[in-house]
Short mmCIF file of C-alpha atoms in Angstrom, two decimals:
data_model
loop_
_atom_site.label_atom_id
_atom_site.label_comp_id
_atom_site.label_asym_id
_atom_site.label_seq_id
_atom_site.Cartn_x
_atom_site.Cartn_y
_atom_site.Cartn_z
CA UNK A 1 0.47 -0.57 -0.37
CA UNK A 2 2.71 2.17 0.37
CA UNK A 3 4.06 2.28 -3.00
CA UNK A 4 0.39 2.71 -4.07
CA UNK A 5 -0.27 5.93 -1.98
CA UNK A 6 3.91 7.35 -2.87
CA UNK A 7 2.73 6.40 -6.88
CA UNK A 8 -0.09 8.56 -6.72
CA UNK A 9 1.84 11.46 -4.52
CA UNK A 10 4.60 11.34 -7.41
CA UNK A 11 1.03 11.96 -10.26
CA UNK A 12 0.53 14.57 -7.87
CA UNK A 13 3.40 15.65 -7.52
CA UNK A 14 3.87 16.32 -11.77
CA UNK A 15 0.61 17.34 -11.13
CA UNK A 16 0.39 20.96 -8.75
CA UNK A 17 3.69 20.88 -8.02
CA UNK A 18 5.22 20.54 -3.88
CA UNK A 19 3.23 22.51 -2.29
CA UNK A 20 -0.19 22.62 -3.87
CA UNK A 21 -1.62 18.87 -4.08
CA UNK A 22 -2.96 18.07 -0.31
CA UNK A 23 -3.10 14.85 1.35
CA UNK A 24 -7.66 15.69 0.70
CA UNK A 25 -6.89 15.10 -2.94
CA UNK A 26 -4.71 12.11 -1.94
CA UNK A 27 -7.29 10.62 -0.13
CA UNK A 28 -9.37 10.98 -3.43
CA UNK A 29 -7.48 9.00 -5.92
CA UNK A 30 -7.07 6.69 -4.08
CA UNK A 31 -10.49 6.40 -2.61
CA UNK A 32 -9.30 5.86 0.45
CA UNK A 33 -9.30 7.41 3.91
CA UNK A 34 -7.12 9.67 5.51
CA UNK A 35 -6.80 8.58 8.37
CA UNK A 36 -6.30 4.90 5.40
CA UNK A 37 -2.56 7.10 4.32
CA UNK A 38 -1.76 7.94 8.56
CA UNK A 39 -1.36 4.13 8.92
CA UNK A 40 2.30 4.69 5.96
CA UNK A 41 3.40 8.39 6.44
CA UNK A 42 2.99 10.68 9.42
CA UNK A 43 1.58 13.84 6.55
CA UNK A 44 2.23 15.55 3.35
CA UNK A 45 5.93 15.81 4.23
CA UNK A 46 7.25 12.82 5.06
CA UNK A 47 5.04 11.42 1.91
CA UNK A 48 7.17 14.04 0.07
CA UNK A 49 11.37 13.00 1.94
CA UNK A 50 10.58 8.80 0.65
CA UNK A 51 9.19 10.48 -3.56
CA UNK A 52 12.71 12.62 -2.98
CA UNK A 53 14.64 9.49 -0.95
CA UNK A 54 13.38 6.60 -3.53
CA UNK A 55 13.58 9.09 -6.77
CA UNK A 56 16.94 9.26 -5.71
CA UNK A 57 18.37 6.12 -4.74
CA UNK A 58 16.73 4.58 -7.95
CA UNK A 59 18.36 7.33 -10.26
CA UNK A 60 21.74 6.35 -7.99
CA UNK A 61 21.79 3.18 -9.01
CA UNK A 62 20.33 3.55 -12.29
CA UNK A 63 24.23 5.21 -12.48
CA UNK A 64 26.04 2.70 -10.58
CA UNK A 65 24.64 0.31 -13.29
CA UNK A 66 25.82 1.41 -16.01
CA UNK A 67 29.69 2.17 -14.85
CA UNK A 68 29.76 -1.17 -14.27
CA UNK A 69 28.62 -3.09 -17.58
CA UNK A 70 29.63 -3.08 -20.95
CA UNK A 71 28.35 -0.38 -22.25
CA UNK A 72 30.20 1.68 -25.13
CA UNK A 73 31.57 5.29 -24.08
CA UNK A 74 28.42 7.18 -26.06
CA UNK A 75 25.97 5.24 -24.84
CA UNK A 76 27.11 5.34 -20.85
CA UNK A 77 27.47 9.26 -21.04
CA UNK A 78 23.89 9.17 -22.64
CA UNK A 79 23.02 6.55 -19.34
CA UNK A 80 24.80 8.62 -17.28
CA UNK A 81 22.83 11.52 -18.22
CA UNK A 82 19.44 10.32 -19.00
CA UNK A 83 18.51 8.26 -16.16
CA UNK A 84 15.92 6.62 -15.11
CA UNK A 85 14.44 6.94 -11.52
CA UNK A 86 11.67 5.35 -9.67
CA UNK A 87 9.50 9.04 -10.51
CA UNK A 88 9.96 11.79 -13.02
CA UNK A 89 11.54 14.09 -10.85
CA UNK A 90 9.87 17.89 -12.85
CA UNK A 91 12.49 20.38 -13.00
CA UNK A 92 9.86 22.92 -12.12
CA UNK A 93 9.22 21.72 -9.46
CA UNK A 94 13.00 22.62 -8.08
CA UNK A 95 12.28 26.11 -7.14
CA UNK A 96 10.22 24.30 -4.64
CA UNK A 97 12.17 22.32 -2.80
CA UNK A 98 15.22 24.56 -3.24
CA UNK A 99 12.33 27.31 -1.17
CA UNK A 100 11.20 24.98 1.01
CA UNK A 101 12.14 21.26 0.99
CA UNK A 102 15.95 22.16 1.38
CA UNK A 103 16.99 18.91 3.24
CA UNK A 104 15.77 17.11 0.29
CA UNK A 105 17.45 20.22 -2.44
CA UNK A 106 20.36 19.54 -0.73
CA UNK A 107 19.51 15.12 -1.99
CA UNK A 108 19.30 17.17 -5.52
CA UNK A 109 22.47 18.21 -4.80
CA UNK A 110 24.16 15.21 -3.95
CA UNK A 111 23.35 13.34 -6.73
CA UNK A 112 24.09 16.03 -9.29
CA UNK A 113 27.03 16.04 -8.00
CA UNK A 114 27.96 12.03 -8.05
CA UNK A 115 26.77 12.27 -11.14
CA UNK A 116 29.45 14.35 -12.49
CA UNK A 117 31.54 12.33 -9.85
CA UNK A 118 31.26 8.82 -12.11
CA UNK A 119 31.20 11.15 -15.63
CA UNK A 120 34.51 12.33 -14.66
CA UNK A 121 36.51 8.95 -13.44
CA UNK A 122 33.87 7.82 -17.51
CA UNK A 123 36.07 10.47 -19.24
CA UNK A 124 39.45 9.33 -17.50
CA UNK A 125 38.77 6.43 -17.82
CA UNK A 126 38.18 6.07 -22.33
CA UNK A 127 41.30 8.95 -22.40
CA UNK A 128 43.01 5.78 -20.41
CA UNK A 129 41.91 3.86 -23.43
CA UNK A 130 42.46 6.64 -25.85
CA UNK A 131 38.90 7.54 -27.31
CA UNK A 132 38.80 10.35 -26.48
CA UNK A 133 41.60 12.76 -28.56
CA UNK A 134 45.00 13.66 -26.26
CA UNK A 135 44.69 17.02 -25.49
CA UNK A 136 41.13 17.65 -23.62
CA UNK A 137 42.17 19.41 -20.68
CA UNK A 138 39.89 17.66 -17.62
CA UNK A 139 39.74 20.73 -15.14
CA UNK A 140 38.67 23.37 -18.24
CA UNK A 141 36.01 19.79 -19.25
CA UNK A 142 35.54 19.47 -15.30
CA UNK A 143 34.64 23.19 -15.13
CA UNK A 144 32.24 23.69 -17.83
CA UNK A 145 30.45 20.43 -17.11
CA UNK A 146 29.64 21.68 -13.29
CA UNK A 147 28.25 24.90 -14.13
CA UNK A 148 26.61 24.07 -17.03
CA UNK A 149 24.68 21.11 -15.56
CA UNK A 150 22.88 23.71 -12.62
CA UNK A 151 21.96 25.41 -16.52
CA UNK A 152 19.67 20.69 -16.03
CA UNK A 153 17.31 22.69 -13.03
CA UNK A 154 16.78 26.32 -14.29
CA UNK A 155 13.55 27.14 -14.63
CA UNK A 156 13.55 29.62 -16.25
CA UNK A 157 16.87 29.73 -18.55
CA UNK A 158 15.10 26.08 -19.61
CA UNK A 159 11.58 28.42 -20.32
CA UNK A 160 13.59 31.26 -21.61
CA UNK A 161 14.71 29.40 -23.68
CA UNK A 162 11.58 26.83 -25.45
CA UNK A 163 13.78 23.60 -23.95
CA UNK A 164 12.82 20.77 -21.50
CA UNK A 165 15.55 19.67 -19.78
CA UNK A 166 16.36 16.59 -21.48
CA UNK A 167 16.65 18.57 -24.36
CA UNK A 168 19.32 20.81 -23.09
CA UNK A 169 21.72 17.92 -21.23
CA UNK A 170 21.37 16.16 -25.32
CA UNK A 171 22.94 20.26 -26.57
CA UNK A 172 24.94 19.37 -23.81
CA UNK A 173 27.34 16.28 -25.21
CA UNK A 174 25.94 17.26 -28.43
CA UNK A 175 28.74 21.05 -28.32
CA UNK A 176 30.99 18.48 -25.93
CA UNK A 177 31.44 15.06 -27.71
CA UNK A 178 31.18 17.33 -31.41
CA UNK A 179 32.56 20.27 -31.07
CA UNK A 180 31.30 23.59 -32.45
CA UNK A 181 33.32 24.05 -35.56
CA UNK A 182 32.93 22.14 -38.74
CA UNK A 183 35.31 19.30 -38.86
CA UNK A 184 36.76 20.40 -42.28
CA UNK A 185 37.22 23.82 -40.86
CA UNK A 186 40.18 23.28 -37.61
CA UNK A 187 41.12 25.37 -34.86
CA UNK A 188 43.65 28.27 -36.65
CA UNK A 189 44.73 29.32 -32.97
CA UNK A 190 46.26 25.35 -32.27
CA UNK A 191 49.95 25.69 -33.52
#
């Protein structure tokens, strides 16, 4: 029953956000009493905490499974960036999490750092295996990745550019991996 409740919580969060969904709506959605809900959760805040915990933990596990797999380098990068998780974590709720649920926001930031660390390990491994160009400066690449990853949580940026977070992520990967200069143009400042 607890998982069924969390599934409904995830749907209501997706529909209304963190603050606007109510326990009354949740009970009505599940066709149970609020008293029954309180047998499993002490209140809405605990439901939200568990929603974040399940979502972020499943995302983290997916990343670990991906890194340990025998997938190709590009597939691993794509899977880390687009790792699946138990519930969808809409970008638009990040502002609410930051403002009203600082502990959960800290967990989101921890997951972001974990993914950046795994991404950097993967890049180092790819470099050691000769998959990447040897002249790539990892300090600069790491700084770029860290700073640009904040854009994926910036609702204003995404709205201004008419993008979903996944589209922004794909564009960044395309630029980093593919570059911005046409292959036949070269890099004139290299000696």
